[in-house]
Amino acid sequence: MPRSIEANEKIKQERRERILTGALELFVRNGLSGTKITDVAQKTKMSNGLVYHYFSSKEEIFIELIRVAFERMIEACKALESAKLDPHVKIKYAIDELAKTIRSNPNACLYHVLIAQAATCDNIPDKAKELIAANRAKPYEVITGIISRGQKLKTIREGSAKDLAFFFWNTVNGLATHQAMYGKSAQSPHLEPIYHMYFQDGE
Amino acid sequence: MPRSIEANEKIKQERRERILTGALELFVRNGLSGTKITDVAQKTKMSNGLVYHYFSSKEEIFIELIRVAFERMIEACKALESAKLDPHVKIKYAIDELAKTIRSNPNACLYHVLIAQAATCDNIPDKAKELIAANRAKPYEVITGIISRGQKLKTIREGSAKDLAFFFWNTVNGLATHQAMYGKSAQSPHLEPIYHMYFQDGE
DNA sequence: GTCTATATCCAGATAGAC
DNA sequence: GTCTATCTGGATATAGAC
């Protein structure tokens, strides 16, 4: 019965997805240790045991989420890096796109918050720490690089490019956290104040 | 023996302080549910049971920390509100003072982070939620008010005062989180980019 | 006031039926 | 593949000695 093997594989993937999506929201709201397997099971309408059929432990779910979060983040960074845009346009584009994604894609939003939170936590699996250590710098480097180039061209304000990159990601984290907390009901802040950090007036 | 009663009272206060300080750091790094009473006991060099002599539960410690955190925050807000400064000077002053405190006072810094984290969490005691609900808006209102007045005087950029206040506190949270994570080893970002959100060049 | 020992409970993870 | 029942460990909180 080759047909059913294929179908099973599909179910398997769908189940894993459901667990990951449900756990993501719970981890963001309650943290790793604050989330019980029972919570994940309830949220995904599965039994306790079934969750363990797809993941060998709660931590494994967490690690997988962190892995995917960085995978997407790094991918987006690379796309941004290689885009054919002037640096100052690129920065504005990055802000706008990230804000748009955060507002329209709850899942992507939660991934941002997960990374932000995980980076400040001590009691997460070693594997997750390794992933964070290995990937954390990349987004900062990309933004720092773009800003530096813009500064050489005088289209981005002078000042420490690293600091500007820090505030860039801090803004993104803040928007994501805000959106994750208040959801659609929240009025999303306008981004003009952020532009002013990077660009002269009239840009 | 009235002398020893007095002395005991002093010990009691000192012990409570030690527990609160130790727990604060642990809660920030590991979250409420990620922090075990044993961790608190170890960090404060007390026995497990002694901690329970001063606080009836882990959650009570947490609630007390949230209470103190807001108490200080609100106090600082009121002081700022009633200061005799032009609005735009006041905003710059607030940014500078908050940044300075965060950099030089690890404890104050952790209080900022605790509030920021707690506000996004679901699995905290009801009492803590109430405290957050009751106090959360105040700091935003204060900053929004100052900005509005500055905008009327044309010394602060136009735009949604609420949004500017949002970015204000997001910046503070980001600086505090950064400082709490990397401590003294971290290079603290320069604040010029932040000023640009609020003030025209040449201010 | 402080400690050790322990009761109790709950969450993570497994086993085995269906 | 899915469920229920259960084992096991560890964490909260308490009791009682000093």
Coordinates of C-alpha atoms (C1' of nucleotides) in Angstrom, one line a residue:
Chain A
M1 CA 0.0 0.0 0.0
P2 CA 2.4 2.7 -1.1
R3 CA -0.5 5.2 -1.2
S4 CA -1.1 5.2 2.5
I5 CA 2.6 5.6 3.3
E6 CA 2.6 8.8 1.4
A7 CA -0.6 9.9 3.1
N8 CA 0.9 9.2 6.5
E9 CA 3.9 11.2 5.7
K10 CA 1.6 14.1 4.9
I11 CA -0.2 13.7 8.2
K12 CA 3.0 13.6 10.0
Q13 CA 4.2 16.9 8.5
E14 CA 0.8 18.5 9.2
R15 CA 0.9 17.3 12.8
R16 CA 4.4 18.6 13.4
E17 CA 3.4 21.9 11.9
R18 CA 0.4 22.2 14.2
I19 CA 2.5 21.4 17.3
L20 CA 5.1 23.9 16.3
T21 CA 2.6 26.7 15.7
G22 CA 0.8 26.1 18.9
A23 CA 3.9 25.8 21.0
L24 CA 5.3 29.0 19.4
E25 CA 2.5 31.0 20.8
L26 CA 2.7 29.4 24.2
F27 CA 6.4 29.8 24.5
V28 CA 6.1 33.5 23.6
R29 CA 3.4 34.1 26.2
N30 CA 4.6 31.8 29.0
G31 CA 8.2 31.0 28.3
L32 CA 9.7 27.6 27.9
S33 CA 9.5 26.5 31.5
G34 CA 6.1 28.1 31.9
T35 CA 4.7 26.0 29.0
K36 CA 3.5 22.5 29.9
I37 CA 3.2 19.7 27.4
T38 CA -0.4 19.5 28.4
D39 CA -0.9 23.1 27.2
V40 CA 0.6 22.3 23.9
A41 CA -1.6 19.2 23.6
Q42 CA -4.7 21.1 24.5
K43 CA -4.0 23.9 22.1
T44 CA -3.4 21.5 19.2
K45 CA -6.3 19.3 20.2
M46 CA -4.0 16.3 20.6
S47 CA -3.4 13.9 23.4
N48 CA -0.4 14.3 25.6
G49 CA 1.1 11.2 24.3
L50 CA 0.6 12.1 20.7
V51 CA 2.8 15.2 21.1
Y52 CA 5.6 12.9 22.2
H53 CA 5.0 10.8 19.2
Y54 CA 6.2 13.7 17.0
F55 CA 8.8 15.3 19.3
S56 CA 10.9 13.5 21.9
S57 CA 10.7 16.3 24.4
K58 CA 9.4 19.8 25.0
E59 CA 12.9 21.2 24.6
E60 CA 13.2 19.6 21.1
I61 CA 10.1 21.6 20.1
F62 CA 11.7 24.7 21.4
I63 CA 15.0 24.1 19.6
E64 CA 13.3 23.4 16.4
L65 CA 11.4 26.7 16.7
I66 CA 14.6 28.6 17.3
R67 CA 16.2 26.9 14.4
V68 CA 13.4 27.8 12.0
A69 CA 13.3 31.4 13.4
F70 CA 16.9 32.0 12.6
E71 CA 16.6 30.2 9.3
R72 CA 14.0 32.6 8.2
M73 CA 15.7 35.6 9.7
I74 CA 19.0 34.9 8.0
E75 CA 17.3 34.2 4.7
A76 CA 15.6 37.5 4.9
C77 CA 18.9 39.2 5.8
K78 CA 20.6 37.7 2.8
A79 CA 17.9 38.7 0.5
L80 CA 18.1 42.2 1.8
E81 CA 21.9 42.2 1.5
S82 CA 21.9 41.3 -2.1
A83 CA 19.0 43.6 -3.1
K84 CA 19.9 46.2 -5.7
L85 CA 19.0 49.3 -3.8
D86 CA 20.8 52.3 -2.6
P87 CA 21.7 51.9 1.1
H88 CA 19.3 54.5 2.4
V89 CA 16.4 53.1 0.3
K90 CA 17.3 49.7 1.5
I91 CA 17.1 50.7 5.2
K92 CA 13.7 52.4 4.7
Y93 CA 12.6 49.4 2.7
A94 CA 13.7 47.0 5.5
I95 CA 11.9 49.0 8.1
D96 CA 8.7 49.1 6.1
E97 CA 8.8 45.4 5.1
L98 CA 9.5 44.2 8.6
A99 CA 6.7 46.4 10.0
K100 CA 4.3 45.1 7.4
T101 CA 5.2 41.5 8.0
I102 CA 4.9 41.9 11.7
R103 CA 1.5 43.5 11.3
S104 CA 0.1 41.0 8.8
N105 CA 1.7 37.8 9.7
P106 CA 1.1 36.8 13.3
N107 CA 3.4 33.8 13.0
A108 CA 6.4 35.7 11.7
C109 CA 5.8 38.2 14.4
L110 CA 5.9 35.5 17.1
Y111 CA 9.2 34.2 15.6
H112 CA 10.7 37.6 16.2
V113 CA 9.6 37.8 19.7
L114 CA 10.7 34.2 20.4
I115 CA 14.3 35.1 19.3
A116 CA 14.3 38.3 21.3
Q117 CA 13.1 36.6 24.4
A118 CA 15.3 33.5 24.1
A119 CA 18.4 35.7 23.7
T120 CA 17.8 37.0 27.2
C121 CA 17.1 33.7 28.9
D122 CA 19.5 31.5 30.7
N123 CA 17.4 28.3 31.3
I124 CA 17.1 27.2 27.7
P125 CA 18.6 24.1 26.1
D126 CA 22.3 24.2 25.3
K127 CA 21.5 23.5 21.7
A128 CA 19.3 26.6 21.5
K129 CA 22.0 28.6 23.1
E130 CA 24.4 27.4 20.4
L131 CA 22.0 28.4 17.7
I132 CA 21.6 31.8 19.2
A133 CA 25.4 32.2 19.6
A134 CA 26.0 31.1 16.0
N135 CA 23.3 33.3 14.4
R136 CA 22.7 36.3 16.6
A137 CA 25.3 38.5 15.1
K138 CA 24.3 38.2 11.4
P139 CA 21.3 40.5 11.4
Y140 CA 23.2 43.2 13.2
E141 CA 26.1 42.9 10.8
V142 CA 23.9 43.2 7.7
I143 CA 22.2 46.3 9.0
T144 CA 25.5 47.8 10.2
G145 CA 27.0 47.2 6.8
I146 CA 24.2 48.8 4.9
I147 CA 24.2 51.8 7.2
S148 CA 28.0 52.2 6.9
R149 CA 27.7 52.3 3.1
G150 CA 24.9 54.8 3.3
Q151 CA 27.0 57.0 5.6
K152 CA 29.9 57.0 3.1
L153 CA 27.4 58.2 0.5
K154 CA 26.1 60.8 2.9
T155 CA 22.5 59.5 2.5
I156 CA 22.4 58.2 6.1
R157 CA 23.2 60.3 9.1
E158 CA 26.6 60.0 10.6
G159 CA 27.2 58.3 13.9
S160 CA 28.1 54.8 15.1
A161 CA 26.7 52.4 12.5
K162 CA 26.6 49.7 15.1
D163 CA 24.5 51.8 17.4
L164 CA 22.1 52.6 14.6
A165 CA 21.8 48.9 13.9
F166 CA 21.1 48.3 17.6
F167 CA 18.3 50.7 17.5
F168 CA 17.0 49.3 14.3
W169 CA 16.6 45.8 15.7
N170 CA 15.3 47.2 19.0
T171 CA 12.6 48.9 17.1
V172 CA 11.7 45.7 15.2
N173 CA 11.6 43.7 18.5
G174 CA 9.5 46.4 20.1
L175 CA 7.0 46.4 17.2
A176 CA 6.8 42.6 17.2
T177 CA 6.3 42.4 20.9
H178 CA 3.6 45.0 20.9
Q179 CA 1.8 43.3 18.0
A180 CA 2.1 39.9 19.7
M181 CA 0.6 41.3 22.9
Y182 CA -2.2 43.4 21.6
G183 CA -2.8 41.8 18.2
K184 CA -5.1 43.4 15.7
S185 CA -6.8 45.5 18.3
A186 CA -3.6 47.5 18.7
Q187 CA -3.1 50.7 16.7
S188 CA 0.3 50.2 15.0
P189 CA 2.7 53.1 15.5
H190 CA 3.6 55.2 12.5
L191 CA 7.2 54.8 11.5
E192 CA 8.2 58.4 10.7
P193 CA 10.0 58.8 14.1
I194 CA 12.1 55.8 13.2
Y195 CA 13.1 57.2 9.8
H196 CA 14.4 60.3 11.5
M197 CA 17.0 58.2 13.3
Y198 CA 18.6 57.4 10.0
F199 CA 17.8 60.1 7.5
Q200 CA 18.0 63.8 7.4
D201 CA 14.7 65.7 7.0
G202 CA 13.4 65.9 3.5
E203 CA 14.9 62.6 2.5
Chain B
M1 CA 15.0 42.5 75.9
P2 CA 13.8 45.3 73.7
R3 CA 17.2 45.7 72.2
S4 CA 17.1 42.3 70.4
I5 CA 13.6 42.8 69.1
E6 CA 14.9 45.9 67.3
A7 CA 17.9 44.0 66.1
N8 CA 15.7 41.2 64.8
E9 CA 13.6 43.6 62.9
K10 CA 16.7 44.9 61.2
I11 CA 17.8 41.4 60.3
K12 CA 14.4 40.7 59.0
Q13 CA 14.5 43.7 56.7
E14 CA 17.9 42.9 55.5
R15 CA 17.0 39.3 54.7
R16 CA 13.9 40.3 52.8
E17 CA 16.0 42.7 50.8
R18 CA 18.6 40.1 49.9
I19 CA 15.9 37.7 48.8
L20 CA 14.2 40.3 46.6
T21 CA 17.5 41.4 45.0
G22 CA 18.5 37.8 44.3
A23 CA 15.2 36.8 43.0
L24 CA 15.0 39.9 40.8
E25 CA 18.0 38.8 38.8
L26 CA 16.8 35.2 38.6
F27 CA 13.4 36.2 37.4
V28 CA 14.8 38.4 34.7
R29 CA 17.1 35.7 33.4
N30 CA 14.9 32.7 33.8
G31 CA 11.4 33.9 34.2
L32 CA 9.0 33.2 37.1
S33 CA 8.3 29.6 36.4
G34 CA 12.0 29.0 35.3
T35 CA 13.2 30.1 38.7
K36 CA 13.2 27.6 41.5
I37 CA 13.1 28.5 45.2
T38 CA 16.3 26.5 45.5
D39 CA 17.9 28.9 43.0
V40 CA 16.9 31.9 45.2
A41 CA 18.1 30.1 48.3
Q42 CA 21.5 29.3 46.7
K43 CA 21.9 32.8 45.4
T44 CA 21.2 34.4 48.7
K45 CA 23.1 31.8 50.7
M46 CA 20.1 30.8 52.7
S47 CA 18.4 27.5 53.2
N48 CA 15.3 26.6 51.3
G49 CA 13.2 26.8 54.4
L50 CA 14.5 30.2 55.4
V51 CA 13.2 31.8 52.2
Y52 CA 9.8 30.5 53.1
H53 CA 10.2 32.1 56.5
Y54 CA 10.2 35.5 54.9
F55 CA 7.9 35.0 52.0
S56 CA 5.0 32.6 51.9
S57 CA 5.5 31.6 48.2
K58 CA 7.6 32.2 45.2
E59 CA 4.8 34.2 43.7
E60 CA 4.7 36.5 46.6
I61 CA 8.3 37.5 46.0
F62 CA 7.4 38.1 42.4
I63 CA 4.4 40.3 43.2
E64 CA 6.4 42.3 45.7
L65 CA 9.1 43.0 43.0
I66 CA 6.5 44.1 40.5
R67 CA 4.9 46.3 43.2
V68 CA 8.3 48.0 44.0
A69 CA 9.1 48.3 40.3
F70 CA 6.0 50.3 39.6
E71 CA 6.3 52.3 42.8
R72 CA 9.7 53.5 41.7
M73 CA 8.7 54.0 38.1
I74 CA 5.6 56.0 39.0
E75 CA 7.6 58.1 41.4
A76 CA 10.2 58.9 38.8
C77 CA 7.4 59.8 36.4
K78 CA 5.7 62.2 38.8
A79 CA 9.1 63.9 39.5
L80 CA 9.6 64.3 35.8
E81 CA 6.1 65.6 35.3
S82 CA 6.4 68.3 37.9
A83 CA 9.9 69.3 36.9
K84 CA 10.3 72.9 35.8
L85 CA 11.7 72.4 32.4
D86 CA 10.6 73.1 28.9
P87 CA 9.1 70.1 27.3
H88 CA 11.8 69.4 24.8
V89 CA 14.5 69.8 27.5
K90 CA 12.5 67.5 29.7
I91 CA 12.4 64.8 27.1
K92 CA 16.1 65.0 26.5
Y93 CA 16.7 65.0 30.2
A94 CA 14.5 62.0 30.7
I95 CA 16.3 60.0 28.0
D96 CA 19.7 60.9 29.5
E97 CA 18.8 60.2 33.1
L98 CA 17.1 56.9 32.3
A99 CA 20.1 55.8 30.2
K100 CA 22.5 56.9 33.0
T101 CA 20.5 55.0 35.6
I102 CA 20.4 51.9 33.5
R103 CA 24.1 52.0 32.9
S104 CA 25.1 52.7 36.5
N105 CA 22.5 51.0 38.6
P106 CA 22.1 47.3 37.8
N107 CA 19.2 46.9 40.1
A108 CA 17.2 49.7 38.6
C109 CA 18.0 48.3 35.2
L110 CA 16.6 44.9 36.2
Y111 CA 13.4 46.5 37.5
H112 CA 12.9 47.9 34.0
V113 CA 13.4 44.6 32.4
L114 CA 11.2 42.8 34.9
I115 CA 8.2 45.1 34.1
A116 CA 8.8 44.8 30.4
Q117 CA 8.9 41.0 30.5
A118 CA 6.0 40.6 33.0
A119 CA 3.8 42.7 30.7
T120 CA 4.1 40.2 28.0
C121 CA 3.6 37.1 30.2
D122 CA 0.4 35.2 30.8
N123 CA 1.4 32.8 33.5
I124 CA 2.0 35.3 36.3
P125 CA 0.0 35.7 39.5
D126 CA -3.3 37.5 39.2
K127 CA -2.2 40.1 41.7
A128 CA 0.8 40.9 39.5
K129 CA -1.5 41.3 36.5
E130 CA -3.6 43.7 38.4
L131 CA -0.6 45.8 39.3
I132 CA 0.4 45.9 35.7
A133 CA -3.0 46.7 34.5
A134 CA -3.3 49.5 37.1
N135 CA 0.0 51.1 36.5
R136 CA 1.1 50.3 33.0
A137 CA -0.5 53.3 31.3
K138 CA 1.0 56.0 33.6
P139 CA 4.5 56.2 32.1
Y140 CA 3.1 56.4 28.6
E141 CA 0.7 59.1 29.6
V142 CA 3.4 61.2 31.2
I143 CA 5.7 61.1 28.1
T144 CA 2.8 61.5 25.7
G145 CA 1.8 64.7 27.7
I146 CA 5.2 66.2 27.6
I147 CA 5.6 65.5 23.9
S148 CA 2.2 67.0 23.2
R149 CA 3.2 70.2 24.9
G150 CA 6.5 70.3 23.2
Q151 CA 4.7 69.9 19.9
K152 CA 2.5 72.9 20.6
L153 CA 5.6 74.9 21.3
K154 CA 7.2 73.6 18.0
T155 CA 10.2 72.4 20.0
I156 CA 9.3 68.7 19.4
R157 CA 8.7 67.2 16.0
E158 CA 5.1 66.8 14.9
G159 CA 3.5 63.4 14.6
S160 CA 1.5 61.1 16.9
A161 CA 2.6 61.9 20.5
K162 CA 1.4 58.4 21.5
D163 CA 3.6 56.8 18.9
L164 CA 6.6 58.9 20.0
A165 CA 6.0 57.8 23.6
F166 CA 5.8 54.2 22.5
F167 CA 9.2 54.5 20.9
F168 CA 10.5 56.3 23.9
W169 CA 9.7 53.5 26.2
N170 CA 10.7 50.9 23.7
T171 CA 14.1 52.5 23.6
V172 CA 14.4 52.5 27.4
N173 CA 13.4 48.8 27.5
G174 CA 15.9 48.0 24.8
L175 CA 18.7 49.7 26.6
A176 CA 17.8 48.1 29.9
T177 CA 17.6 44.6 28.4
H178 CA 20.9 45.1 26.6
Q179 CA 22.6 46.3 29.8
A180 CA 21.0 43.5 31.8
M181 CA 22.3 40.9 29.3
Y182 CA 25.8 42.1 28.7
G183 CA 26.5 44.2 31.8
K184 CA 29.5 46.4 32.0
S185 CA 31.3 44.6 29.2
A186 CA 28.8 46.0 26.7
Q187 CA 29.5 49.2 24.9
S188 CA 26.5 51.4 25.6
P189 CA 25.0 52.9 22.4
H190 CA 25.2 56.6 21.9
L191 CA 21.8 58.4 22.2
E192 CA 22.0 60.8 19.3
P193 CA 19.8 58.7 17.0
I194 CA 17.2 58.7 19.7
Y195 CA 17.2 62.5 19.9
H196 CA 16.6 62.7 16.2
M197 CA 13.2 61.0 16.7
Y198 CA 12.0 63.9 18.8
F199 CA 14.0 67.0 17.8
Q200 CA 14.8 68.8 14.6
D201 CA 18.5 69.0 13.8
G202 CA 20.4 71.8 15.4
E203 CA 18.3 71.6 18.5
Chain C
dG1 C1' 16.0 32.7 63.2
dT2 C1' 17.7 29.0 60.9
dC3 C1' 18.4 24.4 59.4
dT4 C1' 17.2 19.4 57.7
dA5 C1' 13.9 16.2 56.6
dT6 C1' 9.9 15.1 54.4
dA7 C1' 5.0 15.2 52.6
dT8 C1' 2.6 16.4 48.6
dC9 C1' 1.8 17.4 44.2
dC10 C1' 2.5 18.1 39.5
dA11 C1' 4.8 17.9 35.0
dG12 C1' 7.7 15.2 31.8
dA13 C1' 8.1 11.3 29.6
dT14 C1' 7.0 6.1 28.6
dA15 C1' 4.3 1.8 27.9
dG16 C1' 1.1 -0.6 25.9
dA17 C1' -3.8 -1.2 24.3
dC18 C1' -6.5 -0.2 20.3
Chain D
dG1 C1' -1.3 6.9 14.4
dT2 C1' -3.7 7.8 18.5
dC3 C1' -5.2 7.3 23.2
dT4 C1' -5.2 6.2 28.4
dA5 C1' -2.8 4.8 32.2
dT6 C1' 1.2 5.1 34.7
dC7 C1' 6.1 5.7 36.2
dT8 C1' 9.4 8.8 37.9
dG9 C1' 11.7 12.9 39.1
dG10 C1' 11.8 17.2 40.9
dA11 C1' 9.8 21.4 42.9
dT12 C1' 6.8 23.7 46.3
dA13 C1' 5.8 24.1 50.7
dT14 C1' 5.6 22.4 55.6
dA15 C1' 7.1 20.4 60.1
dG16 C1' 9.8 20.2 63.6
dA17 C1' 14.5 20.1 65.7
dC18 C1' 18.0 23.3 67.3

